[in-house]
Amino acid sequence: MRSYGQYCAVAKALDVIGDRWNLLVIRELLLRGASRYTDLQGGLPGIATNLLAERLRALEQAGVVTREEAPPPVATTLFSLTERGAQLAPVVRELARWGAPLMAERGDGEAFRAQWLAMVVRLSLVDRLPDRPPVTVELRADGEAMTVETAGGGVRTRPGPAEHPDLVLSGSAERVVGVLAGRLDVRDLDHEGDPEVLRRLRPERAAA
Amino acid sequence: MRSYGQYCAVAKALDVIGDRWNLLVIRELLLRGASRYTDLQGGLPGIATNLLAERLRALEQAGVVTREEAPPPVATTLFSLTERGAQLAPVVRELARWGAPLMAERGDGEAFRAQWLAMVVRLSLVDRLPDRPPVTVELRADGEAMTVETAGGGVRTRPGPAEHPDLVLSGSAERVVGVLAGRLDVRDLDHEGDPEVLRRLRPERAAA
DNA sequence: CAGCATCCGCTTTGATACTG
DNA sequence: CAGTATCAAAGCGGATGCTG
């Protein structure tokens, strides 16, 4: 990218990560940890392969991303964030917070990955009863699964289905988002298990 | 801008503010409040005038910026952030925090505005003695002045010189940044007034 | 002068095809 | 799997011109 040429902390940050797709590449690496090229591609529908390659190269050069060759049995390349790159988490979090209200409507033909729900889940769910035994919720949005577990007063997320979920919620991505945001009730989704579990995870007063 | 076409809070936020220059336009409006077109241009060295016009139009349409025509005596157009736009402050703040270490070196021919120091000042100074009478510091970097005042345990910033500063620090922008970051001592700058004032504003342990 | 719009060359992006 | 190569289209940057 062309530099803004400004001696300003914001401009200099954007000189490094302001290029198109960069912050979404970082989102994927934050959500998935060390990833293969094709997995990144899968999590970034719409990116052209030459751009993904170019962005990874540039981010590596900037010290945000590292590339490690796994040894022969695995024989694949893994991309991860450096420590410096992981410090971008607050930037991505605040972008997600600001963008969350825009999730109220789904644009025509917008792609979806269950992983992406994690950005919203971490902002909109807490554990209000941290002394009780931990609970696990499985979210199935548009058929893709994601797991939410209570941990230290907050929640953790993992890709894929849960092993022994206390509650499974499933429905369209829009409805799952609606329930997370507090705009819809659990009853607007198909559920299996104890629906009370979700009330435990919702903040005192539902946020916008 | 072309949409990412992803049903994700981060991607949707970037659909609105991810275009080149957008976040710097927002930085200016956060720092200066209601501004005229030409003042924005002055605070955004390097932007092409057609791009500034186009970005303001797009941000207005997206509900981030408002344009008000001031009545005949003033007869000028003022641009400001909407409430929704002002909520981008945390995004800009986290970008500034991440970019702050990059300020250690000043690229060749990088432009500078004293205003921009405010982003770093708000992150790196606090009032450790909030019960004492308030103090005022004037920063003069590359000849441009900015005022820092203690307020409620933190600090506030204003453009321009102070009226009765307790301390005036002046020097090159790089050195002023170095002192704010704790890499340099007050003695590396020209100072007038009580240098102890700065120790009051520096956090317990100097941050990176 | 403030607030743009137009034009034009250059760079970046996007889509697709192809490769070790 | 992890990219490179190619090329058209879109976006950007710089200069300049126009309008109240």
mmCIF file with all atom_site columns, C-alpha atoms (C1' of nucleotides) in Angstrom, chain A residues 2, chain B residues 20 48 50-51, chain C residues 7-13, chain D residues 8-15:
data_model
loop_
_atom_site.group_PDB
_atom_site.id
_atom_site.type_symbol
_atom_site.label_atom_id
_atom_site.label_alt_id
_atom_site.label_comp_id
_atom_site.label_asym_id
_atom_site.label_entity_id
_atom_site.label_seq_id
_atom_site.pdbx_PDB_ins_code
_atom_site.Cartn_x
_atom_site.Cartn_y
_atom_site.Cartn_z
_atom_site.occupancy
_atom_site.B_iso_or_equiv
_atom_site.pdbx_formal_charge
_atom_site.auth_seq_id
_atom_site.auth_comp_id
_atom_site.auth_asym_id
_atom_site.auth_atom_id
_atom_site.pdbx_PDB_model_num
ATOM 1  C CA    . ARG A 1 2  ? 0.949   3.495  -0.471  1.00 0.00 ? 2  ARG A CA    1
ATOM 2  C CA    . ARG B 1 20 ? -8.944  4.527  2.102   1.00 0.00 ? 20 ARG B CA    1
ATOM 3  C CA    . ALA B 1 48 ? -6.856  14.605 -3.145  1.00 0.00 ? 48 ALA B CA    1
ATOM 4  C CA    . ASN B 1 50 ? -12.058 15.022 -5.034  1.00 0.00 ? 50 ASN B CA    1
ATOM 5  C CA    . LEU B 1 51 ? -11.504 12.099 -2.689  1.00 0.00 ? 51 LEU B CA    1
ATOM 6  C "C1'" . DC  C 2 7  ? -9.910  14.712 -16.673 1.00 0.00 ? 7  DC  C "C1'" 1
ATOM 7  C "C1'" . DC  C 2 8  ? -6.075  11.624 -17.053 1.00 0.00 ? 8  DC  C "C1'" 1
ATOM 8  C "C1'" . DG  C 2 9  ? -2.184  8.483  -16.035 1.00 0.00 ? 9  DG  C "C1'" 1
ATOM 9  C "C1'" . DC  C 2 10 ? -1.044  5.126  -12.769 1.00 0.00 ? 10 DC  C "C1'" 1
ATOM 10 C "C1'" . DT  C 2 11 ? -1.815  1.551  -9.252  1.00 0.00 ? 11 DT  C "C1'" 1
ATOM 11 C "C1'" . DT  C 2 12 ? -4.664  -1.809 -7.055  1.00 0.00 ? 12 DT  C "C1'" 1
ATOM 12 C "C1'" . DT  C 2 13 ? -8.107  -5.103 -7.220  1.00 0.00 ? 13 DT  C "C1'" 1
ATOM 13 C "C1'" . DA  D 3 8  ? -9.721  -6.171 -17.542 1.00 0.00 ? 8  DA  D "C1'" 1
ATOM 14 C "C1'" . DA  D 3 9  ? -12.000 -3.036 -14.484 1.00 0.00 ? 9  DA  D "C1'" 1
ATOM 15 C "C1'" . DA  D 3 10 ? -12.134 -0.099 -10.691 1.00 0.00 ? 10 DA  D "C1'" 1
ATOM 16 C "C1'" . DG  D 3 11 ? -9.987  3.115  -7.592  1.00 0.00 ? 11 DG  D "C1'" 1
ATOM 17 C "C1'" . DC  D 3 12 ? -6.556  6.596  -6.476  1.00 0.00 ? 12 DC  D "C1'" 1
ATOM 18 C "C1'" . DG  D 3 13 ? -3.535  10.771 -6.925  1.00 0.00 ? 13 DG  D "C1'" 1
ATOM 19 C "C1'" . DG  D 3 14 ? -2.417  15.003 -9.010  1.00 0.00 ? 14 DG  D "C1'" 1
ATOM 20 C "C1'" . DA  D 3 15 ? -3.544  18.900 -11.705 1.00 0.00 ? 15 DA  D "C1'" 1
#
